[in-house]
Amino acid sequence: MRYKAAAKETAPYLVQTERVQALENENADAFAQANYLYHTAGMPCLGQTSTTYYKLGEDFHTALLEDLRQAGRFILMEYFIVEEGKMWDPIHAILREKAAQGVSVYFLYDNFGCMLTLPERYYEQLSDEGIHCVPACKFTPILSHIHNNRDHRKITVIDGKVGYTGGCQFGG
């Protein structure tokens, strides 16, 4: 029921744009991929966007910190492994600051993936700081196949305008 409601709410934003038609003349392979993504996953081709590749994690981190500081409405983050230290601590400080300013901050981490890197019930600390936090895949000390249904996503979305994805883990 919630999925259908969310799909209905986001439908107006997932309309194919005229950009895909321009692709047909510019790059046949890109056009084919854009068409495929739209018809199979409902993801439209957008124009007026840019992508930056960060070869080094340090460069990624510096840019991420700057963009987090600019957040005005919301920050959404999902990460598999997080560890307190030089990478996570500055991000955490900004998230606390932004939450205190009234920015909606949501953080999801893999509880099983962070079992050895974060304090138990870390999500409670973040929640107390105004950060909406949910640990995914809570660890249960029984033999279960559930722990294999995890993802290793690393995603940040800031105000719906800036996004980060890829292989940066926030370790010590």
Coordinates of N, CA and C in Angstrom, one line a residue:
M1 N 0.8 -1.2 0.0 CA 0.0 0.0 0.0 C 0.9 1.3 0.0
R2 N 1.9 1.3 0.8 CA 2.8 2.5 0.9 C 3.6 2.6 -0.4
Y3 N 3.9 1.5 -1.0 CA 4.7 1.5 -2.3 C 3.8 2.2 -3.4
K4 N 2.5 1.8 -3.4 CA 1.6 2.4 -4.4 C 1.4 3.9 -4.2
A5 N 1.3 4.3 -2.9 CA 1.2 5.7 -2.6 C 2.4 6.5 -3.0
A6 N 3.6 5.9 -2.7 CA 4.9 6.6 -3.1 C 5.0 6.6 -4.6
A7 N 4.6 5.6 -5.3 CA 4.7 5.6 -6.8 C 3.8 6.6 -7.4
K8 N 2.6 6.8 -6.8 CA 1.7 7.8 -7.3 C 2.2 9.2 -7.1
E9 N 2.8 9.4 -5.9 CA 3.4 10.7 -5.5 C 4.6 11.1 -6.4
T10 N 5.4 10.2 -6.8 CA 6.6 10.5 -7.6 C 6.4 10.4 -9.1
A11 N 5.3 9.9 -9.5 CA 5.0 9.8 -11.0 C 5.2 11.0 -11.8
P12 N 4.7 12.2 -11.3 CA 4.9 13.4 -12.1 C 6.4 13.8 -12.3
Y13 N 7.3 13.3 -11.5 CA 8.7 13.6 -11.7 C 9.4 12.6 -12.6
L14 N 8.7 11.5 -12.9 CA 9.4 10.4 -13.7 C 8.8 10.4 -15.1
V15 N 8.7 11.5 -15.8 CA 8.2 11.6 -17.1 C 9.4 11.8 -18.1
Q16 N 9.4 11.0 -19.1 CA 10.5 11.1 -20.1 C 10.5 12.5 -20.7
T17 N 11.7 13.0 -20.8 CA 11.9 14.4 -21.3 C 12.3 14.4 -22.8
E18 N 12.3 15.6 -23.4 CA 12.7 15.7 -24.8 C 14.2 15.4 -25.0
R19 N 14.9 15.4 -23.9 CA 16.3 15.1 -24.0 C 16.6 13.8 -24.6
V20 N 15.7 12.8 -24.4 CA 16.0 11.5 -25.0 C 15.9 11.6 -26.5
Q21 N 15.1 12.4 -27.1 CA 15.0 12.6 -28.5 C 16.3 13.2 -29.1
A22 N 16.9 14.1 -28.4 CA 18.2 14.7 -28.8 C 19.2 13.6 -28.8
L23 N 19.2 12.7 -27.8 CA 20.2 11.6 -27.8 C 20.1 10.7 -29.0
E24 N 18.9 10.6 -29.5 CA 18.8 9.7 -30.7 C 19.7 10.1 -31.8
N25 N 19.9 11.4 -32.0 CA 20.7 11.9 -33.1 C 22.2 12.0 -32.6
E26 N 22.5 12.2 -31.3 CA 23.8 12.4 -30.8 C 24.6 11.1 -30.6
N27 N 23.9 10.1 -30.0 CA 24.6 8.9 -29.6 C 23.5 7.8 -29.6
A28 N 23.5 6.9 -30.6 CA 22.6 5.8 -30.7 C 22.6 4.9 -29.5
D29 N 23.8 4.6 -29.0 CA 24.0 3.7 -27.8 C 23.4 4.3 -26.6
A30 N 23.6 5.6 -26.3 CA 23.1 6.3 -25.2 C 21.5 6.3 -25.3
F31 N 21.1 6.6 -26.5 CA 19.6 6.6 -26.7 C 19.0 5.3 -26.4
A32 N 19.6 4.2 -26.9 CA 19.1 2.8 -26.6 C 19.1 2.6 -25.1
Q33 N 20.1 2.9 -24.4 CA 20.2 2.7 -22.9 C 19.1 3.6 -22.2
A34 N 19.0 4.8 -22.6 CA 18.0 5.7 -22.0 C 16.6 5.1 -22.2
N35 N 16.3 4.7 -23.4 CA 15.0 4.1 -23.7 C 14.7 2.9 -22.9
Y36 N 15.8 2.0 -22.8 CA 15.7 0.8 -22.0 C 15.4 1.1 -20.5
L37 N 16.1 2.0 -20.0 CA 15.9 2.4 -18.5 C 14.5 2.9 -18.3
Y38 N 14.0 3.7 -19.2 CA 12.7 4.3 -19.0 C 11.6 3.2 -19.1
H39 N 11.7 2.3 -20.1 CA 10.7 1.4 -20.4 C 10.7 0.2 -19.4
T40 N 11.9 -0.1 -18.8 CA 12.0 -1.3 -17.9 C 11.9 -0.8 -16.5
A41 N 12.5 0.3 -16.1 CA 12.5 0.7 -14.7 C 11.8 2.0 -14.5
G42 N 11.3 2.7 -15.5 CA 10.5 3.9 -15.3 C 11.4 5.1 -15.0
M43 N 12.7 5.0 -15.3 CA 13.6 6.1 -15.0 C 13.8 6.9 -16.3
P44 N 13.4 8.2 -16.3 CA 13.6 9.0 -17.5 C 15.0 9.5 -17.7
C45 N 15.2 10.0 -18.9 CA 16.5 10.6 -19.3 C 16.3 12.1 -19.0
L46 N 17.3 12.6 -18.2 CA 17.2 14.0 -17.9 C 18.3 14.8 -18.6
G47 N 18.1 16.1 -18.8 CA 19.1 16.9 -19.4 C 19.6 17.9 -18.4
Q48 N 20.5 18.7 -18.8 CA 21.1 19.8 -17.9 C 21.6 19.2 -16.6
T49 N 22.3 18.1 -16.7 CA 22.9 17.5 -15.5 C 24.4 17.4 -15.7
S50 N 25.1 17.1 -14.7 CA 26.6 16.9 -14.9 C 27.0 15.8 -13.9
T51 N 28.1 15.2 -14.2 CA 28.7 14.2 -13.4 C 30.1 14.5 -13.1
T52 N 30.6 14.2 -11.9 CA 32.0 14.4 -11.6 C 32.5 13.0 -11.0
Y53 N 33.6 12.6 -11.6 CA 34.2 11.3 -11.1 C 35.3 11.7 -10.1
Y54 N 35.3 11.1 -8.9 CA 36.4 11.4 -8.0 C 37.3 10.2 -7.9
K55 N 38.5 10.3 -8.4 CA 39.4 9.2 -8.5 C 39.9 8.8 -7.1
L56 N 40.0 9.8 -6.2 CA 40.5 9.6 -4.8 C 39.4 9.8 -3.8
G57 N 39.3 8.9 -2.8 CA 38.3 9.1 -1.8 C 38.4 10.4 -1.1
E58 N 39.6 10.9 -0.9 CA 39.8 12.2 -0.2 C 39.1 13.3 -1.0
D59 N 39.2 13.3 -2.3 CA 38.6 14.3 -3.1 C 37.0 14.2 -3.0
F60 N 36.6 13.0 -3.1 CA 35.1 12.7 -2.9 C 34.7 13.3 -1.5
H61 N 35.4 13.0 -0.5 CA 35.1 13.4 0.9 C 35.1 15.0 1.0
T62 N 36.0 15.6 0.4 CA 36.1 17.1 0.4 C 34.9 17.7 -0.2
A63 N 34.5 17.2 -1.4 CA 33.4 17.7 -2.2 C 32.1 17.4 -1.4
L64 N 32.0 16.2 -0.8 CA 30.8 15.8 -0.1 C 30.6 16.8 1.1
L65 N 31.6 17.0 1.8 CA 31.5 17.9 3.0 C 31.0 19.3 2.6
E66 N 31.5 19.8 1.5 CA 31.1 21.1 1.0 C 29.6 21.1 0.6
D67 N 29.2 20.1 -0.1 CA 27.8 20.0 -0.5 C 26.9 19.8 0.7
L68 N 27.3 19.0 1.7 CA 26.5 18.9 2.9 C 26.3 20.2 3.6
R69 N 27.3 21.0 3.6 CA 27.3 22.3 4.3 C 26.2 23.2 3.6
Q70 N 26.0 23.0 2.3 CA 25.1 23.8 1.5 C 23.6 23.4 1.6
A71 N 23.4 22.2 2.2 CA 22.0 21.7 2.3 C 21.1 22.7 3.0
G72 N 19.9 22.8 2.4 CA 18.9 23.7 2.9 C 17.6 23.1 3.3
R73 N 17.3 22.0 2.6 CA 16.0 21.3 2.9 C 16.1 19.9 3.5
F74 N 16.9 19.1 2.8 CA 17.0 17.7 3.3 C 18.3 17.1 2.9
I75 N 18.7 16.1 3.7 CA 19.9 15.2 3.4 C 19.4 13.8 3.6
L76 N 19.6 13.0 2.6 CA 19.3 11.5 2.7 C 20.6 10.8 2.5
M77 N 21.0 9.9 3.4 CA 22.2 9.1 3.3 C 22.0 7.6 3.6
E78 N 22.5 6.8 2.8 CA 22.5 5.3 3.0 C 23.9 4.8 2.8
Y79 N 24.5 4.2 3.8 CA 25.8 3.6 3.7 C 25.9 2.3 4.4
F80 N 26.7 1.4 3.8 CA 26.9 0.1 4.3 C 27.8 0.0 5.5
I81 N 29.0 0.6 5.4 CA 29.9 0.5 6.5 C 30.3 2.0 6.9
V82 N 30.1 2.2 8.2 CA 30.5 3.5 8.8 C 31.3 3.3 10.0
E83 N 32.3 4.0 10.2 CA 33.2 3.9 11.4 C 33.6 5.3 11.9
E84 N 33.5 5.5 13.1 CA 33.9 6.8 13.7 C 35.4 7.0 13.4
G85 N 35.7 8.3 13.0 CA 37.1 8.6 12.7 C 37.2 9.8 11.7
K86 N 38.3 9.9 11.0 CA 38.6 11.1 10.3 C 37.7 11.3 9.1
M87 N 37.1 10.3 8.5 CA 36.1 10.4 7.4 C 34.7 10.7 7.9
W88 N 34.2 9.9 8.9 CA 32.9 10.0 9.4 C 32.7 11.2 10.3
D89 N 33.6 11.5 11.2 CA 33.4 12.5 12.2 C 33.0 13.9 11.6
P90 N 33.7 14.4 10.6 CA 33.3 15.7 10.0 C 31.9 15.6 9.4
I91 N 31.5 14.5 8.8 CA 30.2 14.3 8.2 C 29.2 14.4 9.3
H92 N 29.4 13.6 10.3 CA 28.5 13.5 11.5 C 28.3 14.9 12.1
A93 N 29.4 15.7 12.2 CA 29.3 17.0 12.8 C 28.3 17.9 11.9
I94 N 28.5 17.8 10.6 CA 27.7 18.6 9.7 C 26.2 18.1 9.8
L95 N 26.0 16.8 9.8 CA 24.6 16.3 9.9 C 23.9 16.8 11.2
R96 N 24.7 16.8 12.3 CA 24.1 17.4 13.6 C 23.8 18.8 13.4
E97 N 24.7 19.6 12.9 CA 24.5 21.0 12.7 C 23.3 21.3 11.8
K98 N 23.2 20.6 10.7 CA 22.1 20.8 9.8 C 20.7 20.4 10.4
A99 N 20.7 19.3 11.2 CA 19.5 18.9 11.9 C 19.1 20.0 12.9
A100 N 20.0 20.6 13.6 CA 19.7 21.7 14.5 C 19.2 22.9 13.8
Q101 N 19.6 23.1 12.5 CA 19.1 24.2 11.7 C 17.7 24.0 11.1
G102 N 17.2 22.8 11.3 CA 15.9 22.5 10.8 C 15.9 21.7 9.4
V103 N 17.1 21.4 8.9 CA 17.2 20.6 7.7 C 16.8 19.2 8.1
S104 N 16.0 18.5 7.3 CA 15.6 17.1 7.5 C 16.7 16.2 7.2
V105 N 17.3 15.5 8.1 CA 18.4 14.6 7.9 C 18.0 13.2 8.2
Y106 N 18.2 12.4 7.2 CA 17.9 10.9 7.3 C 19.1 10.1 7.0
F107 N 19.4 9.2 7.9 CA 20.6 8.3 7.7 C 20.2 6.9 7.9
L108 N 20.6 6.0 7.0 CA 20.4 4.6 7.1 C 21.8 3.9 6.9
Y109 N 22.1 3.0 7.9 CA 23.3 2.3 7.8 C 23.0 0.8 8.0
D110 N 23.9 0.0 7.5 CA 23.7 -1.5 7.7 C 24.2 -1.9 9.0
N111 N 23.3 -2.3 9.9 CA 23.7 -2.6 11.3 C 24.6 -3.8 11.3
F112 N 24.4 -4.8 10.5 CA 25.3 -5.9 10.4 C 26.7 -5.6 9.9
G113 N 26.7 -4.7 8.9 CA 28.0 -4.3 8.3 C 28.8 -3.4 9.3
C114 N 28.1 -2.8 10.2 CA 28.7 -1.9 11.2 C 28.9 -2.5 12.5
M115 N 28.6 -3.8 12.6 CA 28.6 -4.5 13.9 C 29.9 -4.3 14.7
L116 N 31.0 -4.2 13.9 CA 32.4 -4.1 14.6 C 32.9 -2.7 14.5
T117 N 32.2 -1.8 13.8 CA 32.7 -0.4 13.6 C 32.0 0.7 14.4
L118 N 30.8 0.4 14.8 CA 30.0 1.4 15.5 C 29.5 0.9 16.9
P119 N 29.3 1.8 17.8 CA 28.7 1.3 19.1 C 27.3 0.7 18.9
E120 N 27.0 -0.3 19.7 CA 25.7 -0.9 19.7 C 24.6 0.2 19.9
R121 N 23.6 0.2 19.2 CA 22.5 1.2 19.3 C 22.9 2.6 18.9
Y122 N 23.8 2.7 18.0 CA 24.3 4.0 17.5 C 23.2 4.8 17.0
Y123 N 22.2 4.2 16.4 CA 21.1 4.9 15.8 C 20.3 5.7 16.9
E124 N 20.4 5.3 18.1 CA 19.7 6.1 19.2 C 20.5 7.4 19.4
Q125 N 21.8 7.3 19.4 CA 22.6 8.6 19.5 C 22.2 9.5 18.4
L126 N 22.2 9.0 17.2 CA 21.9 9.9 16.0 C 20.5 10.5 16.2
S127 N 19.6 9.7 16.5 CA 18.2 10.1 16.7 C 18.1 11.2 17.8
D128 N 18.8 11.0 18.9 CA 18.8 12.0 19.9 C 19.4 13.4 19.5
E129 N 20.2 13.3 18.4 CA 20.9 14.5 17.9 C 20.0 15.2 16.8
G130 N 18.8 14.6 16.5 CA 17.9 15.2 15.5 C 18.0 14.5 14.2
I131 N 18.9 13.5 14.0 CA 19.1 12.8 12.8 C 18.2 11.6 12.7
H132 N 17.3 11.6 11.8 CA 16.4 10.5 11.6 C 17.2 9.3 11.2
C133 N 17.3 8.3 12.0 CA 18.3 7.2 11.7 C 17.6 5.8 11.9
V134 N 17.9 5.0 10.9 CA 17.4 3.6 11.0 C 18.5 2.7 10.6
P135 N 18.8 1.7 11.5 CA 19.8 0.7 11.1 C 19.1 -0.4 10.3
A136 N 19.6 -0.7 9.1 CA 19.0 -1.8 8.3 C 19.7 -3.1 8.7
C137 N 19.0 -4.2 8.6 CA 19.6 -5.5 8.9 C 20.1 -5.6 10.3
K138 N 19.3 -5.3 11.3 CA 19.7 -5.4 12.6 C 20.2 -6.9 12.9
F139 N 21.3 -6.9 13.6 CA 22.0 -8.2 13.9 C 21.1 -9.0 14.9
T140 N 20.9 -10.2 14.6 CA 20.3 -11.1 15.6 C 21.2 -12.3 15.7
P141 N 21.6 -12.7 16.9 CA 22.6 -13.7 17.1 C 22.0 -15.1 16.9
I142 N 21.4 -15.4 15.8 CA 21.0 -16.7 15.4 C 21.4 -17.0 14.0
L143 N 21.6 -18.2 13.6 CA 21.9 -18.6 12.3 C 20.7 -18.3 11.4
S144 N 20.9 -17.4 10.4 CA 19.7 -17.0 9.6 C 20.2 -16.6 8.2
H145 N 19.4 -16.8 7.2 CA 19.7 -16.4 5.8 C 19.4 -14.9 5.7
I146 N 18.7 -14.3 6.6 CA 18.3 -12.9 6.5 C 19.5 -12.0 6.3
H147 N 20.6 -12.3 7.0 CA 21.8 -11.4 6.9 C 22.4 -11.4 5.5
N148 N 22.0 -12.2 4.6 CA 22.4 -12.2 3.2 C 21.6 -11.3 2.3
N149 N 20.5 -10.7 2.9 CA 19.7 -9.9 2.1 C 20.0 -8.4 2.3
R150 N 21.3 -8.1 2.3 CA 21.7 -6.7 2.5 C 22.2 -6.1 1.2
D151 N 22.3 -4.8 1.2 CA 22.9 -4.2 0.0 C 24.1 -3.4 0.5
H152 N 24.9 -3.0 -0.5 CA 26.1 -2.3 -0.2 C 26.1 -0.9 -0.8
R153 N 24.9 -0.4 -0.8 CA 24.7 1.0 -1.4 C 25.5 2.0 -0.6
K154 N 25.9 3.0 -1.4 CA 26.6 4.2 -0.8 C 26.0 5.4 -1.5
I155 N 25.0 6.0 -0.9 CA 24.2 7.0 -1.6 C 24.0 8.2 -0.7
T156 N 24.2 9.4 -1.2 CA 23.8 10.7 -0.6 C 23.0 11.5 -1.5
V157 N 21.9 12.1 -1.1 CA 21.1 13.0 -1.9 C 20.9 14.2 -1.0
I158 N 21.2 15.4 -1.6 CA 21.1 16.7 -0.9 C 20.1 17.6 -1.7
D159 N 19.0 17.9 -1.0 CA 18.0 18.8 -1.5 C 17.5 18.4 -2.9
G160 N 17.6 17.1 -3.3 CA 17.1 16.6 -4.5 C 17.8 17.2 -5.7
K161 N 19.0 17.8 -5.5 CA 19.7 18.4 -6.6 C 21.1 17.9 -6.8
V162 N 21.7 17.4 -5.7 CA 23.1 16.9 -5.7 C 23.0 15.4 -5.2
G163 N 23.7 14.5 -5.9 CA 23.7 13.2 -5.4 C 25.2 12.6 -5.5
Y164 N 25.4 11.7 -4.5 CA 26.7 11.0 -4.5 C 26.4 9.5 -4.5
T165 N 27.2 8.8 -5.2 CA 27.0 7.3 -5.1 C 28.4 6.7 -5.5
G166 N 28.7 5.6 -4.9 CA 29.9 4.9 -5.2 C 30.7 4.5 -4.0
G167 N 31.9 4.1 -4.3 CA 32.8 3.4 -3.4 C 33.5 4.2 -2.4
C168 N 32.9 4.9 -1.5 CA 33.6 5.6 -0.4 C 33.0 5.1 0.9
Q169 N 33.8 4.5 1.7 CA 33.4 4.0 3.0 C 33.9 5.0 4.1
F170 N 33.0 5.3 5.0 CA 33.4 6.3 6.0 C 34.1 5.6 7.2
G171 N 35.3 5.2 7.0 CA 36.0 4.5 8.1 C 37.0 5.5 8.8
G172 N 37.7 4.9 9.8 CA 38.6 5.7 10.6 C 39.8 6.0 9.9

